[in-house]
Amino acid sequence: MPQLNPSPWFLILLLSWITLLIIFKTKILLSTQPNNPTTPNLMAHHTAPWIWPWA
């Protein structure tokens, strides 16, 4: 089996990645978190005791 010349395949791969990045540029650049992360207030969090169904 003859060895393929990697030069045109590399160019095809590179151009396909550039094309995909141009197509999805707005999705990539506008991807932000929908909500800012918040820290839980541990003092206000009141847990109820566990109720076991077999007890």
Tab-separated table of N, CA and C in Angstrom:
chain	number	residue	atom	x	y	z
A	1	MET	N	0.859	-1.177	0.000
A	1	MET	CA	0.000	0.000	0.000
A	1	MET	C	0.900	1.234	0.000
A	2	PRO	N	0.717	2.120	-0.934
A	2	PRO	CA	1.619	3.280	-1.004
A	2	PRO	C	1.343	4.279	0.118
A	3	GLN	N	2.385	4.922	0.520
A	3	GLN	CA	2.277	5.934	1.568
A	3	GLN	C	1.676	7.206	0.980
A	4	LEU	N	0.681	7.773	1.681
A	4	LEU	CA	0.053	8.998	1.200
A	4	LEU	C	0.880	10.209	1.608
A	5	ASN	N	0.879	11.184	0.763
A	5	ASN	CA	1.571	12.423	1.068
A	5	ASN	C	0.737	13.185	2.118
A	6	PRO	N	1.280	13.487	3.308
A	6	PRO	CA	0.482	14.125	4.358
A	6	PRO	C	0.203	15.599	4.104
A	7	SER	N	0.898	16.197	3.167
A	7	SER	CA	0.744	17.630	2.973
A	7	SER	C	-0.678	18.050	2.581
A	8	PRO	N	-1.324	17.456	1.573
A	8	PRO	CA	-2.682	17.914	1.254
A	8	PRO	C	-3.697	17.539	2.324
A	9	TRP	N	-3.479	16.432	3.040
A	9	TRP	CA	-4.431	16.031	4.081
A	9	TRP	C	-4.377	16.989	5.255
A	10	PHE	N	-3.199	17.455	5.555
A	10	PHE	CA	-3.091	18.429	6.636
A	10	PHE	C	-3.796	19.726	6.269
A	11	LEU	N	-3.667	20.160	5.043
A	11	LEU	CA	-4.336	21.374	4.593
A	11	LEU	C	-5.855	21.201	4.612
A	12	ILE	N	-6.339	20.041	4.204
A	12	ILE	CA	-7.783	19.778	4.239
A	12	ILE	C	-8.282	19.790	5.680
A	13	LEU	N	-7.559	19.171	6.575
A	13	LEU	CA	-7.937	19.157	7.983
A	13	LEU	C	-7.946	20.564	8.560
A	14	LEU	N	-6.922	21.324	8.267
A	14	LEU	CA	-6.829	22.689	8.770
A	14	LEU	C	-7.961	23.569	8.238
A	15	LEU	N	-8.244	23.469	6.955
A	15	LEU	CA	-9.327	24.268	6.379
A	15	LEU	C	-10.693	23.849	6.896
A	16	SER	N	-10.881	22.577	7.169
A	16	SER	CA	-12.168	22.145	7.713
A	16	SER	C	-12.367	22.669	9.138
A	17	TRP	N	-11.287	22.681	9.955
A	17	TRP	CA	-11.394	23.231	11.307
A	17	TRP	C	-11.670	24.732	11.264
A	18	ILE	N	-11.023	25.430	10.375
A	18	ILE	CA	-11.251	26.869	10.259
A	18	ILE	C	-12.692	27.143	9.822
A	19	THR	N	-13.186	26.339	8.887
A	19	THR	CA	-14.572	26.495	8.436
A	19	THR	C	-15.548	26.251	9.577
A	20	LEU	N	-15.326	25.219	10.361
A	20	LEU	CA	-16.211	24.948	11.494
A	20	LEU	C	-16.153	26.061	12.530
A	21	LEU	N	-14.973	26.590	12.776
A	21	LEU	CA	-14.866	27.674	13.742
A	21	LEU	C	-15.558	28.935	13.250
A	22	ILE	N	-15.528	29.189	11.963
A	22	ILE	CA	-16.234	30.353	11.426
A	22	ILE	C	-17.738	30.150	11.521
A	23	ILE	N	-18.204	28.938	11.231
A	23	ILE	CA	-19.644	28.671	11.284
A	23	ILE	C	-20.156	28.789	12.720
A	24	PHE	N	-19.435	28.230	13.671
A	24	PHE	CA	-19.885	28.212	15.061
A	24	PHE	C	-19.266	29.328	15.891
A	25	LYS	N	-18.784	30.370	15.246
A	25	LYS	CA	-18.097	31.442	15.974
A	25	LYS	C	-19.019	32.117	16.981
A	26	THR	N	-20.237	32.389	16.593
A	26	THR	CA	-21.150	33.076	17.512
A	26	THR	C	-21.499	32.188	18.700
A	27	LYS	N	-21.664	30.903	18.467
A	27	LYS	CA	-21.961	30.005	19.585
A	27	LYS	C	-20.769	29.894	20.525
A	28	ILE	N	-19.572	29.881	19.965
A	28	ILE	CA	-18.378	29.747	20.797
A	28	ILE	C	-18.143	31.023	21.606
A	29	LEU	N	-18.296	32.179	20.967
A	29	LEU	CA	-18.007	33.432	21.648
A	29	LEU	C	-19.099	33.830	22.639
A	30	LEU	N	-20.335	33.415	22.393
A	30	LEU	CA	-21.434	33.809	23.263
A	30	LEU	C	-21.755	32.772	24.331
A	31	SER	N	-20.944	31.750	24.452
A	31	SER	CA	-21.231	30.730	25.458
A	31	SER	C	-20.782	31.234	26.826
A	32	THR	N	-21.747	31.623	27.625
A	32	THR	CA	-21.487	32.071	28.988
A	32	THR	C	-22.394	31.300	29.925
A	33	GLN	N	-22.094	31.389	31.183
A	33	GLN	CA	-22.955	30.737	32.158
A	33	GLN	C	-24.265	31.505	32.261
A	34	PRO	N	-25.395	30.812	32.305
A	34	PRO	CA	-26.674	31.519	32.367
A	34	PRO	C	-26.873	32.248	33.692
A	35	ASN	N	-26.387	31.703	34.778
A	35	ASN	CA	-26.546	32.326	36.094
A	35	ASN	C	-25.184	32.409	36.768
A	36	ASN	N	-25.000	33.434	37.558
A	36	ASN	CA	-23.768	33.539	38.328
A	36	ASN	C	-23.806	32.528	39.469
A	37	PRO	N	-22.693	31.882	39.748
A	37	PRO	CA	-22.699	30.924	40.855
A	37	PRO	C	-22.908	31.629	42.191
A	38	THR	N	-23.688	31.019	43.040
A	38	THR	CA	-23.980	31.586	44.352
A	38	THR	C	-23.455	30.656	45.429
A	39	THR	N	-23.125	31.225	46.561
A	39	THR	CA	-22.691	30.424	47.700
A	39	THR	C	-23.907	30.112	48.560
A	40	PRO	N	-24.036	28.875	49.002
A	40	PRO	CA	-25.207	28.536	49.819
A	40	PRO	C	-25.103	29.152	51.212
A	41	ASN	N	-26.222	29.625	51.715
A	41	ASN	CA	-26.288	30.179	53.055
A	41	ASN	C	-26.507	29.024	54.030
A	42	LEU	N	-25.455	28.635	54.737
A	42	LEU	CA	-25.537	27.464	55.607
A	42	LEU	C	-26.341	27.747	56.877
A	43	MET	N	-26.425	28.981	57.304
A	43	MET	CA	-27.183	29.294	58.507
A	43	MET	C	-28.688	29.187	58.257
A	44	ALA	N	-29.159	29.510	57.083
A	44	ALA	CA	-30.585	29.465	56.783
A	44	ALA	C	-31.032	28.069	56.381
A	45	HIS	N	-30.104	27.181	56.096
A	45	HIS	CA	-30.464	25.835	55.648
A	45	HIS	C	-30.777	24.977	56.862
A	46	HIS	N	-32.053	24.624	57.014
A	46	HIS	CA	-32.474	23.822	58.161
A	46	HIS	C	-32.922	22.456	57.645
A	47	THR	N	-32.236	21.422	58.073
A	47	THR	CA	-32.567	20.082	57.600
A	47	THR	C	-33.551	19.416	58.549
A	48	ALA	N	-34.454	18.664	57.983
A	48	ALA	CA	-35.410	17.899	58.778
A	48	ALA	C	-34.798	16.538	59.088
A	49	PRO	N	-35.206	15.912	60.185
A	49	PRO	CA	-34.655	14.592	60.490
A	49	PRO	C	-35.151	13.552	59.475
A	50	TRP	N	-34.317	12.553	59.277
A	50	TRP	CA	-34.678	11.492	58.329
A	50	TRP	C	-35.753	10.617	58.938
A	51	ILE	N	-36.701	10.202	58.109
A	51	ILE	CA	-37.761	9.281	58.553
A	51	ILE	C	-37.562	7.988	57.767
A	52	TRP	N	-37.212	6.928	58.507
A	52	TRP	CA	-36.976	5.646	57.856
A	52	TRP	C	-38.301	4.880	57.762
A	53	PRO	N	-38.602	4.302	56.605
A	53	PRO	CA	-39.901	3.632	56.464
A	53	PRO	C	-40.015	2.356	57.298
A	54	TRP	N	-38.895	1.763	57.720
A	54	TRP	CA	-38.971	0.505	58.486
A	54	TRP	C	-38.849	0.729	59.984
A	55	ALA	N	-38.714	1.992	60.410
A	55	ALA	CA	-38.543	2.259	61.844
A	55	ALA	C	-39.876	2.443	62.532
